mmCIF file of C-alpha atoms and ligand atoms in Angstrom:
data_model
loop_
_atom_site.group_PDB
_atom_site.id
_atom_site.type_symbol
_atom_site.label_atom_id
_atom_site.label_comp_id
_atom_site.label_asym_id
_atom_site.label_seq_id
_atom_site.Cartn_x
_atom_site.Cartn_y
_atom_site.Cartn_z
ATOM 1 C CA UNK A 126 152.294 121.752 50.042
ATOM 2 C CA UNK A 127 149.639 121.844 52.674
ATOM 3 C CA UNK A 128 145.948 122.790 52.302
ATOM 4 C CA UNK A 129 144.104 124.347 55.118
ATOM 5 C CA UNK A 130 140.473 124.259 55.364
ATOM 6 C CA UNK A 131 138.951 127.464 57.021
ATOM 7 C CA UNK A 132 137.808 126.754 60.877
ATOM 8 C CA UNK A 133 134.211 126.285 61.194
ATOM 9 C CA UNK A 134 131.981 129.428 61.726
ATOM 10 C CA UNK A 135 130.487 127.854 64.844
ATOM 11 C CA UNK A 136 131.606 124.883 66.971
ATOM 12 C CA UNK A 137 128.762 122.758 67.043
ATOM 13 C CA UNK A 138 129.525 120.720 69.576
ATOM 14 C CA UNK A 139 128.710 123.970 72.074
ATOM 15 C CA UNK A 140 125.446 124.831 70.341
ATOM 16 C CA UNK A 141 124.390 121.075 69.906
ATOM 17 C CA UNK A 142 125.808 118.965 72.545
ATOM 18 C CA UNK A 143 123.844 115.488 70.955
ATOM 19 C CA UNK A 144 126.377 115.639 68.167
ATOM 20 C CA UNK A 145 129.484 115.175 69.978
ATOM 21 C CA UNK A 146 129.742 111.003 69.709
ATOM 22 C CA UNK A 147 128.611 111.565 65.842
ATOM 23 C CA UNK A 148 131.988 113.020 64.969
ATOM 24 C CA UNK A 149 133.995 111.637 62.510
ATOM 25 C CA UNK A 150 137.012 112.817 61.021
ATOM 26 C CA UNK A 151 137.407 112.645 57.337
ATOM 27 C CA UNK A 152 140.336 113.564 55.163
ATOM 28 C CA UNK A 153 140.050 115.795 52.539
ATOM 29 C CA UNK A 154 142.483 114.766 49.841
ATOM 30 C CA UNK A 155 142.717 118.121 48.021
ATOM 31 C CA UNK A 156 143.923 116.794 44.411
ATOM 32 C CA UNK A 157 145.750 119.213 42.689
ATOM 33 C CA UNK A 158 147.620 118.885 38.877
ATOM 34 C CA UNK A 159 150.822 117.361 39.230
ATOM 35 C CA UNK A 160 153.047 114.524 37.886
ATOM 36 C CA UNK A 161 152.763 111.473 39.805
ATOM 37 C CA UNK A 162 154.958 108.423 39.807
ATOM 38 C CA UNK A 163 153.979 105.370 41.126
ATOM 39 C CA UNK A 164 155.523 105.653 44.574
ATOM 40 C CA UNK A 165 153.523 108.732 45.155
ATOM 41 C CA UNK A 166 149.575 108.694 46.351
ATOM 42 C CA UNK A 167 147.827 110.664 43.489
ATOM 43 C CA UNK A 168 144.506 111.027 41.567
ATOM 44 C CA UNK A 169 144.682 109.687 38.082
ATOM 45 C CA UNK A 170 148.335 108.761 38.554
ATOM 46 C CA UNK A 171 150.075 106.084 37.601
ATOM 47 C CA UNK A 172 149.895 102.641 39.954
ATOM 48 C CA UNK A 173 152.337 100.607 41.186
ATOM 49 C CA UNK A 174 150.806 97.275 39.737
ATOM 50 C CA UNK A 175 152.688 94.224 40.292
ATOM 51 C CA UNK A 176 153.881 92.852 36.300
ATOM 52 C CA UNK A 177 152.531 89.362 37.191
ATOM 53 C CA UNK A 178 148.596 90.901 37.745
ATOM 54 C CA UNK A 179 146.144 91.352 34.895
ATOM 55 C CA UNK A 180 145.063 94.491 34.334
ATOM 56 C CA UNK A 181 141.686 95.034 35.258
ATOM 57 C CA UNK A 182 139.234 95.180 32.242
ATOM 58 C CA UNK A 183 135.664 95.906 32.385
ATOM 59 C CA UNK A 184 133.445 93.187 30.364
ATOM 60 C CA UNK A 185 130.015 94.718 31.046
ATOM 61 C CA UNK A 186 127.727 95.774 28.134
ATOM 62 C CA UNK A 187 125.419 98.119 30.033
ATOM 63 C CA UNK A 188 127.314 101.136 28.917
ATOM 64 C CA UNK A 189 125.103 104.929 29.027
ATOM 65 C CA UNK A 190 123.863 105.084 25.129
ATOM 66 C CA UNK A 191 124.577 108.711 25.057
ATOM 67 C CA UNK A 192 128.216 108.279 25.892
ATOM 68 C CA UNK A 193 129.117 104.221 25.088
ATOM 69 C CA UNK A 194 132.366 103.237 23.778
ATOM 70 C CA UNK A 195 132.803 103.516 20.102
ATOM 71 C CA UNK A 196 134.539 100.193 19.793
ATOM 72 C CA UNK A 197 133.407 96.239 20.838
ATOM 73 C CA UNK A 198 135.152 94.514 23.268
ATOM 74 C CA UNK A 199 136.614 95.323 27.107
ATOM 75 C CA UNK A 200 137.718 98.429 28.039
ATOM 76 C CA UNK A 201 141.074 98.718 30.048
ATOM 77 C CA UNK A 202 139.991 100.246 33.549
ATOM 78 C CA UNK A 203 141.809 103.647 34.450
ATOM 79 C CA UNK A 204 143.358 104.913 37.609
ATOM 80 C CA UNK A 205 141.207 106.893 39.651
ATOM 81 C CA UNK A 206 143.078 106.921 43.227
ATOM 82 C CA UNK A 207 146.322 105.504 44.665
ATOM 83 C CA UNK A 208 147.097 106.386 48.457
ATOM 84 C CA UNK A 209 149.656 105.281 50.330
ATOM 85 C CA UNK A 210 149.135 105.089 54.036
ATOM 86 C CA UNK A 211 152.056 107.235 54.806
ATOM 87 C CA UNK A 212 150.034 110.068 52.882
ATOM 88 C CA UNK A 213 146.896 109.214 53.981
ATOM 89 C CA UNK A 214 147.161 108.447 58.209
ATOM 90 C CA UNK A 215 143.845 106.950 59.092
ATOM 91 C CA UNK A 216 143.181 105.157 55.707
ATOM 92 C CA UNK A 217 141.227 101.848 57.047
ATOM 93 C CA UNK A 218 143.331 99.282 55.174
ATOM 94 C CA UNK A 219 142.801 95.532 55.934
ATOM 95 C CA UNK A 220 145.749 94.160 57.601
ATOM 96 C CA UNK A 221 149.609 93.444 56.310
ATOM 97 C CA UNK A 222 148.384 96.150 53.558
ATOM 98 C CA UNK A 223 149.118 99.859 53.502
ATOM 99 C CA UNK A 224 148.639 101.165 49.658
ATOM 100 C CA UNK A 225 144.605 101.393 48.493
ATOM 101 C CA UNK A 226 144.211 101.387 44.460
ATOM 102 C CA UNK A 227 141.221 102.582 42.730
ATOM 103 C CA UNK A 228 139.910 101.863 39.063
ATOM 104 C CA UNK A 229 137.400 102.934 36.805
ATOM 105 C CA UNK A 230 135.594 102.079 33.753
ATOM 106 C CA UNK A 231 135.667 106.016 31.859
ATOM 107 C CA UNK A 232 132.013 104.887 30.864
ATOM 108 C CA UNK A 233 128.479 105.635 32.917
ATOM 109 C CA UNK A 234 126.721 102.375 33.206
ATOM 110 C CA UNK A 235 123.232 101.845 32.987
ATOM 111 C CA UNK A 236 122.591 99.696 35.939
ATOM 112 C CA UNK A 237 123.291 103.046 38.685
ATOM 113 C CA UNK A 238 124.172 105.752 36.484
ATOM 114 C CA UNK A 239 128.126 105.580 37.480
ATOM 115 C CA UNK A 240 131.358 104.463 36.103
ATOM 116 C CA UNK A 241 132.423 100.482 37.143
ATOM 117 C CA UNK A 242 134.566 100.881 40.560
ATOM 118 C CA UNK A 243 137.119 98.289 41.577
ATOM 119 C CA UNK A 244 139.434 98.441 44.621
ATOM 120 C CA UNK A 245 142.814 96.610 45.504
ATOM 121 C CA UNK A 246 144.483 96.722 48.539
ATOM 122 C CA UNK A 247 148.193 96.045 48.775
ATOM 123 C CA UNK A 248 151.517 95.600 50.732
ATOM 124 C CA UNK A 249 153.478 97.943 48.486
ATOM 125 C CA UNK A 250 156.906 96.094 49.524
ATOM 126 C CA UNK A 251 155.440 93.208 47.409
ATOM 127 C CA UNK A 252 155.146 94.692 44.139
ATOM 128 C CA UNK A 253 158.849 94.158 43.309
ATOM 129 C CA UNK A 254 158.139 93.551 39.221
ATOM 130 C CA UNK A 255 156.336 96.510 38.373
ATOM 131 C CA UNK A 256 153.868 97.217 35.302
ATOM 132 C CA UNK A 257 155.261 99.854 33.382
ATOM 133 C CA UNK A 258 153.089 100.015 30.536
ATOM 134 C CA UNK A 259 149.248 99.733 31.842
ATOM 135 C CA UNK A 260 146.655 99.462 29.118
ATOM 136 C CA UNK A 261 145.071 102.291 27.898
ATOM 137 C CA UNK A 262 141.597 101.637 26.647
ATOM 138 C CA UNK A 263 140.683 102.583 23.401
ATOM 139 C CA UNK A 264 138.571 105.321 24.018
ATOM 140 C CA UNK A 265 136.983 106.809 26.835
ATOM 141 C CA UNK A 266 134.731 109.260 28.046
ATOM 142 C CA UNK A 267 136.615 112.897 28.186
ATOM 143 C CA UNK A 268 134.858 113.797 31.789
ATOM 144 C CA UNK A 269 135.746 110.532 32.935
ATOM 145 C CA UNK A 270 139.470 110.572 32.497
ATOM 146 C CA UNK A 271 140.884 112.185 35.875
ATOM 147 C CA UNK A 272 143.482 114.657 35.814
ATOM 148 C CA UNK A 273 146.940 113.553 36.786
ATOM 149 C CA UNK A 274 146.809 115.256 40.447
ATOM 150 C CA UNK A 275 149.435 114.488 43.592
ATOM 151 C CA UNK A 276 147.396 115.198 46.905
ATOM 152 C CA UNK A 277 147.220 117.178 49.981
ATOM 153 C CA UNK A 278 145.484 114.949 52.358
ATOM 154 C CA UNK A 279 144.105 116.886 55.482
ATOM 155 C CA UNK A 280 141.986 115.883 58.648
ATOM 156 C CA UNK A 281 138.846 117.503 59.179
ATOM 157 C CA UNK A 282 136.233 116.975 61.677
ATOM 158 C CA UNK A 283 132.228 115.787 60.306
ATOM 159 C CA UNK A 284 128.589 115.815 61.621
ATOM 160 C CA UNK A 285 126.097 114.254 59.618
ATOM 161 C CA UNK A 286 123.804 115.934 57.538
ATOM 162 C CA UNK A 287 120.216 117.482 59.280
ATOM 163 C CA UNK A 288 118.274 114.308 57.139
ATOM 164 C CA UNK A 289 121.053 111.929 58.572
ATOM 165 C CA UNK A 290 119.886 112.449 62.009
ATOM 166 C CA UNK A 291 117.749 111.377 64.538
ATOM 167 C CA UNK A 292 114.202 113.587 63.997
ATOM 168 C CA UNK A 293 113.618 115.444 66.606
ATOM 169 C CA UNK A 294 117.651 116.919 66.908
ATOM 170 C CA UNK A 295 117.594 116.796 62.470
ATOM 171 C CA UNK A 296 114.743 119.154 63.293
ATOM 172 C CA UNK A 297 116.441 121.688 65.629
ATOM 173 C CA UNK A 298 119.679 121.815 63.677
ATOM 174 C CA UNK A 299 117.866 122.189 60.448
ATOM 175 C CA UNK A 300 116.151 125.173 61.848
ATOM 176 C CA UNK A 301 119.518 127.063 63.040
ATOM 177 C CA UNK A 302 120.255 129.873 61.550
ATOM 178 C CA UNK A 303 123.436 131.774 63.201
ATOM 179 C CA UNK A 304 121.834 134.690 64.150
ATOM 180 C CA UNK A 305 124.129 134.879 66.994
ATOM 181 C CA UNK A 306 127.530 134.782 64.978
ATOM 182 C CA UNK A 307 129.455 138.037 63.864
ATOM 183 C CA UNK A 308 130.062 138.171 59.929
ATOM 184 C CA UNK A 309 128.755 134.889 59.217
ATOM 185 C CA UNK A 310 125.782 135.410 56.568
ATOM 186 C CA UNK A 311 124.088 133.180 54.748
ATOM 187 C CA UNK A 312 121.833 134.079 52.194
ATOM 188 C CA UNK A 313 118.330 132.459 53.128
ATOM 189 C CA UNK A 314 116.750 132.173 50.064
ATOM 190 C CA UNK A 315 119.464 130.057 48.373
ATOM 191 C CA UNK A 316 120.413 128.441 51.782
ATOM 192 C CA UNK A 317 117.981 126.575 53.558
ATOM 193 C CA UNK A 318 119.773 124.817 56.141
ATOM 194 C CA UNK A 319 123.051 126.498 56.447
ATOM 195 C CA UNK A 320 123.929 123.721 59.052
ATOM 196 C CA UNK A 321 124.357 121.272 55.969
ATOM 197 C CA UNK A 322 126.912 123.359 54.401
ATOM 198 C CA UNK A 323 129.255 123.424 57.619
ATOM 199 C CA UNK A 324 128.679 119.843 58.604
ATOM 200 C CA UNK A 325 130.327 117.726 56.127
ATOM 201 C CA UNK A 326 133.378 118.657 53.688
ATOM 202 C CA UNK A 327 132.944 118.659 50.323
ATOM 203 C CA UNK A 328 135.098 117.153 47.489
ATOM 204 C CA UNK A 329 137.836 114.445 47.065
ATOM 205 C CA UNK A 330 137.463 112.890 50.479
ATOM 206 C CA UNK A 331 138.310 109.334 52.949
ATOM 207 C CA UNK A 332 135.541 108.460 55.097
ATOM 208 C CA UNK A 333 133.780 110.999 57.101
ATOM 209 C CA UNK A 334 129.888 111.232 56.340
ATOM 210 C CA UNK A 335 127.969 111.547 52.480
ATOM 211 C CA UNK A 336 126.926 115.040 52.048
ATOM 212 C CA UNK A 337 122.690 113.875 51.525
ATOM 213 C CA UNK A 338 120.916 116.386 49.027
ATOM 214 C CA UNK A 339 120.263 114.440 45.824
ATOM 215 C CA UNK A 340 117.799 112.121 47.592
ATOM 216 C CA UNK A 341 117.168 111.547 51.373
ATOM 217 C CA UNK A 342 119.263 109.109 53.396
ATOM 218 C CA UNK A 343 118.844 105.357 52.833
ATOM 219 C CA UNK A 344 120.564 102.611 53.522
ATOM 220 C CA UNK A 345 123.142 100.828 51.928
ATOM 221 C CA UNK A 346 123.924 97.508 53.588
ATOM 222 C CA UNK A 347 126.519 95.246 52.762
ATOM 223 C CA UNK A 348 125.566 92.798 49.919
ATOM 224 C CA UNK A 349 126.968 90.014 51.643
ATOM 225 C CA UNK A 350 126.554 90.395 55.376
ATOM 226 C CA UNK A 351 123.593 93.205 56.079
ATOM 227 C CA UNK A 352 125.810 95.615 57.913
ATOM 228 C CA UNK A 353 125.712 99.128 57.363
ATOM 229 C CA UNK A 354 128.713 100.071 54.683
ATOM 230 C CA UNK A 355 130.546 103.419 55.460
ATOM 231 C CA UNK A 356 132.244 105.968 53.249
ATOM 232 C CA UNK A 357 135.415 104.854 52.507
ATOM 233 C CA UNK A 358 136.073 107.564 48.903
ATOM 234 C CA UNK A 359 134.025 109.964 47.868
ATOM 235 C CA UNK A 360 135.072 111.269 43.754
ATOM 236 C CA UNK A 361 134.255 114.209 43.709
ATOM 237 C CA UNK A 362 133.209 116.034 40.175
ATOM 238 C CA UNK A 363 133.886 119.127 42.133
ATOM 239 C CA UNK A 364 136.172 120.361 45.346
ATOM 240 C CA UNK A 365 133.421 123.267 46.248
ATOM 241 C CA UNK A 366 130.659 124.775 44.442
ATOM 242 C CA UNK A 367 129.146 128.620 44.913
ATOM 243 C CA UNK A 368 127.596 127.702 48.394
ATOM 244 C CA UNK A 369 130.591 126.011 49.962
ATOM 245 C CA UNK A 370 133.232 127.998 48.520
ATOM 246 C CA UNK A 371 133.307 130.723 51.302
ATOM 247 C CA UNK A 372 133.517 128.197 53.718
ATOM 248 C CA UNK A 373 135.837 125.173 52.215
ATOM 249 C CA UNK A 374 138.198 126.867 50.466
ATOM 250 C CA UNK A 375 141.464 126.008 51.996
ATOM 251 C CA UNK A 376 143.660 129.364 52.896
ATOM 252 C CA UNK A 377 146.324 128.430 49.915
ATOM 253 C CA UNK A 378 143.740 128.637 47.607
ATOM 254 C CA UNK A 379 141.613 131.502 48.229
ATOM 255 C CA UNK A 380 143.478 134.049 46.252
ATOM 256 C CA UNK A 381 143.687 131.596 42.989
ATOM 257 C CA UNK A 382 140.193 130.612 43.643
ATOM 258 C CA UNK A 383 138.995 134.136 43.295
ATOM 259 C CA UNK A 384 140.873 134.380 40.145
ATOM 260 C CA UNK A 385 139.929 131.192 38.468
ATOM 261 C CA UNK A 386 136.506 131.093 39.532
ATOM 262 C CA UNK A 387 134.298 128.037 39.310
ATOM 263 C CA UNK A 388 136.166 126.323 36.626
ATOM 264 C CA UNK A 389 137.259 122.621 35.602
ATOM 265 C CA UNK A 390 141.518 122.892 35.807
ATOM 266 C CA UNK A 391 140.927 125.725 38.663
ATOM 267 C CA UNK A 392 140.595 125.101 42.080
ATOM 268 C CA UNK A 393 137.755 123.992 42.567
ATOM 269 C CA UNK A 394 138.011 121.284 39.487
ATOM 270 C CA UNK A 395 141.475 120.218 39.404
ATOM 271 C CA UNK A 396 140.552 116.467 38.696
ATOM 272 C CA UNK A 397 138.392 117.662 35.375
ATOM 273 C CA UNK A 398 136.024 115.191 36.038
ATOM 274 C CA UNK A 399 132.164 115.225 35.687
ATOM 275 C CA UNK A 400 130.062 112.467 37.721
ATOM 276 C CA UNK A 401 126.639 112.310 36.297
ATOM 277 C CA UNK A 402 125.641 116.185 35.759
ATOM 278 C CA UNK A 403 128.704 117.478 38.940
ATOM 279 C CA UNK A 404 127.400 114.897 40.997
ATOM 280 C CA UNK A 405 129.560 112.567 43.803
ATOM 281 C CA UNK A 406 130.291 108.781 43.735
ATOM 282 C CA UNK A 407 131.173 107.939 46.940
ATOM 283 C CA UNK A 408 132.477 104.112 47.407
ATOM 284 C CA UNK A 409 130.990 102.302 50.322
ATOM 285 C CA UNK A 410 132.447 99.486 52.384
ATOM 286 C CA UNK A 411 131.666 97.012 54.884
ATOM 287 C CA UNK A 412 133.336 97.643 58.328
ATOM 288 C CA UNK A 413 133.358 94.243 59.217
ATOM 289 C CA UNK A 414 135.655 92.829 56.037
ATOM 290 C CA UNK A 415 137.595 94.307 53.488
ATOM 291 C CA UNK A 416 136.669 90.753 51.565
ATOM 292 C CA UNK A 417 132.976 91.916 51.163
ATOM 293 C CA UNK A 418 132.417 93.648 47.688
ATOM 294 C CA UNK A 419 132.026 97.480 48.086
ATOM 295 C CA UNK A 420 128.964 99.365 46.903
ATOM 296 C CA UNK A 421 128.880 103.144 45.247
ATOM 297 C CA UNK A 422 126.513 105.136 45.465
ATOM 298 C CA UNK A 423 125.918 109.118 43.501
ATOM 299 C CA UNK A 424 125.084 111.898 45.753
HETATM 300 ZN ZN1 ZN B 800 132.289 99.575 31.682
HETATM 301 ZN ZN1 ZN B 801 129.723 92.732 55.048
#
C-alpha cells in the first residue's frame, strides 16, 4: 500500500527563491494497524533482537506522579520503531548497519516531560539467534503503548518553519497569505501563518525539519561534541490535526478520514498514542557520529 501526500498548494521555491538550499526531504512513515513480524519495519512491532542481548530496561525513578508505574523495580522498554533500510531509502544509518530500533519506557519522566528513548542500530544479517519472547513490563501507561502498525514510508520535500528562519525572510514568509492562489483558503482567524502549515509534514516522520509552535526555536547541540543535532524521528501522538488535515491527508485516506474523523484508531491516530497532551517527541542526533547519545525533544 502506498500513501500519497497531496501536492503543495504553492511551490515555494517560485514565490521565495531564499528557500531553495533549505530543502530537505523527510519521509513520512504513515503507520497504519497491521501485524508486524520482525523482518518487517513497523511501529510498535515486534524487533528482531539478537537472543544473546539484554533487553533494555529502564532503571530511572523520575517517573510523572500522575501516571508512575504501580509496581517497584525496572520496567522492560517497549518497541516504538523498527525500519529497515530497504523500507526506509534515505534512513542515515552509521555504516555496515541498515536496520534502526527504537525503545521506550511507556512512562513520562519528570526530568523533560517524555518517555525514556533508546536507539540501536544494526546489521540485520547478524541477528541469527533471535529473541522470541521480549519482556513485557508489568504495567504501562495505556497512551504510551503504540499500536502494532506496518508503514508506508514516503518522501516529501520540507522548509523550515517562519521562526526557524533567518528574520528578515521569517518575516516575509510569515506575512504570506495566498491571495493569489485559486481555491486555496485559509481561515485567518484560526491560521496565522498559513506558510507553517505547508512547510513541514506532520506526523510519524525521518528527518526533515521540527514543526516549531510549542515554544520558539532553540538549540539543541550535541551533549558531547557542540554540534547542532538534526531530526532523525519524530513520534507523533497524531498524523494530522483539524488545520493540516486538508492539506496532509494522503489521497488513500481522504475518504476514511472523512468518515472516521479526528479519532485515535482512525486515520489520523493509528498509533493510539498520546505524547504529553497530543504533543511530538522528536529524537535528535548528532551528524557527526552515530556514537554520540541522542537528545529528544517535545514539540
Ligand atoms: Zn522509565
Ligand atoms: Zn556530537
Amino acid at each position: 500500500m502506498t500513501r500519497t501526500t497531496p501536492p503543495r498548494p504553492v511551490d515555494f521555491v517560485t514565490v521565495f527563491p531564499e528557500l531553495a538550499p533549505l530543502a530537505r526531504t523527510a519521509i513520512r512513515l504513515h503507520p497504519r494497524p497491521g501485524r508486524p513480524s520482525m523482518h518487517d519495519s513497523s511501529v510498535g512491532g515486534p524487533l528482531l533482537w539478537p537472543a544473546t542481548e539484554p533487553w533494555p530496561y529502564c532503571h530511572t525513578d523520575d517517573h510523572h506522579v500522575a501516571m508512575s508505574p504501580e509496581s517497584d523495580g525496572p520496567i522492560a522498554m517497549v518497541p516504538v520503531a523498527q525500519l529497515y533500510v530497504r523500507d526506509v531509502p534515505g534512513l542515515p544509518l552509521p555504516e555496515g548497519s541498515d536496520l534502526l530500533q527504537v525503545l521506550w519506557c511507556p512512562f513520562e519522566h519528570d526530568n523533560d516531560g517524555l518517555p525514556k528513548t533508546v536507539l540501536f542500530w544494526r546489521s540485520a544479517a547478524t541477528v541469527t539467534d533471535v529473541l522470541v519472547e521480549p519482556p513485557q513490563p508489568a504495567d504501562f501507561a495505556p497512551d504510551l503503548a503504540p499500536e502494532p502498525c506496518l508503514i508506508n514510508p514516503e518522501q516529501v520535500i520540507e522548509y523550515p518553519r517562519s521562526a526557524e528562519l533567518e528574520r528578515e525572510l521569517g518575516s516575509r514568509v510569515a506575512q504570506w497569505t495566498m491571495p493569489q492562489i485559486p481555491g486555496v483558503e485559509f481561515d485567518v482567524e484560526e491560521v496565522d501563518v498559513p506558510y507553517d502549515f505547508l512547510c513541514t509534514a506532520p506526523g510519524w516522520k525521518i528527518g526533515g525539519f521540527v514543526r516549531w509552535g510549542m515554544q520558539d526555536p532553540y538549540p539543541n547541540p550535541c551533549p558531547t561534541c557542540g554540534t547542532p543535532t538534526e531530526p532523525l524521528l519524530t513520534i507523533a501522538s497524531e498524523e494530522w490535526d483539524s488545520f493540516d488535515k486538508d492539506y496532509w491527508v494522503p489521497f488513500e485516506d481522504q475518504a476514511a478520514n472523512i468518515a472516521w474523523g479526528d479519532i485515535q484508531g482512525g486515520p489520523s491516530g493509528p498509533t493510539r498514542i498520546c505524547v504529553s497532551d497530543v504533543n511530538d517527541q522528536i529524537i535528535r542526533v548528532c551528524p557527526t557520529s552515530h556514537e554520540h547519545p541522542h537528545i529528544q525533544m517535545m514539540q
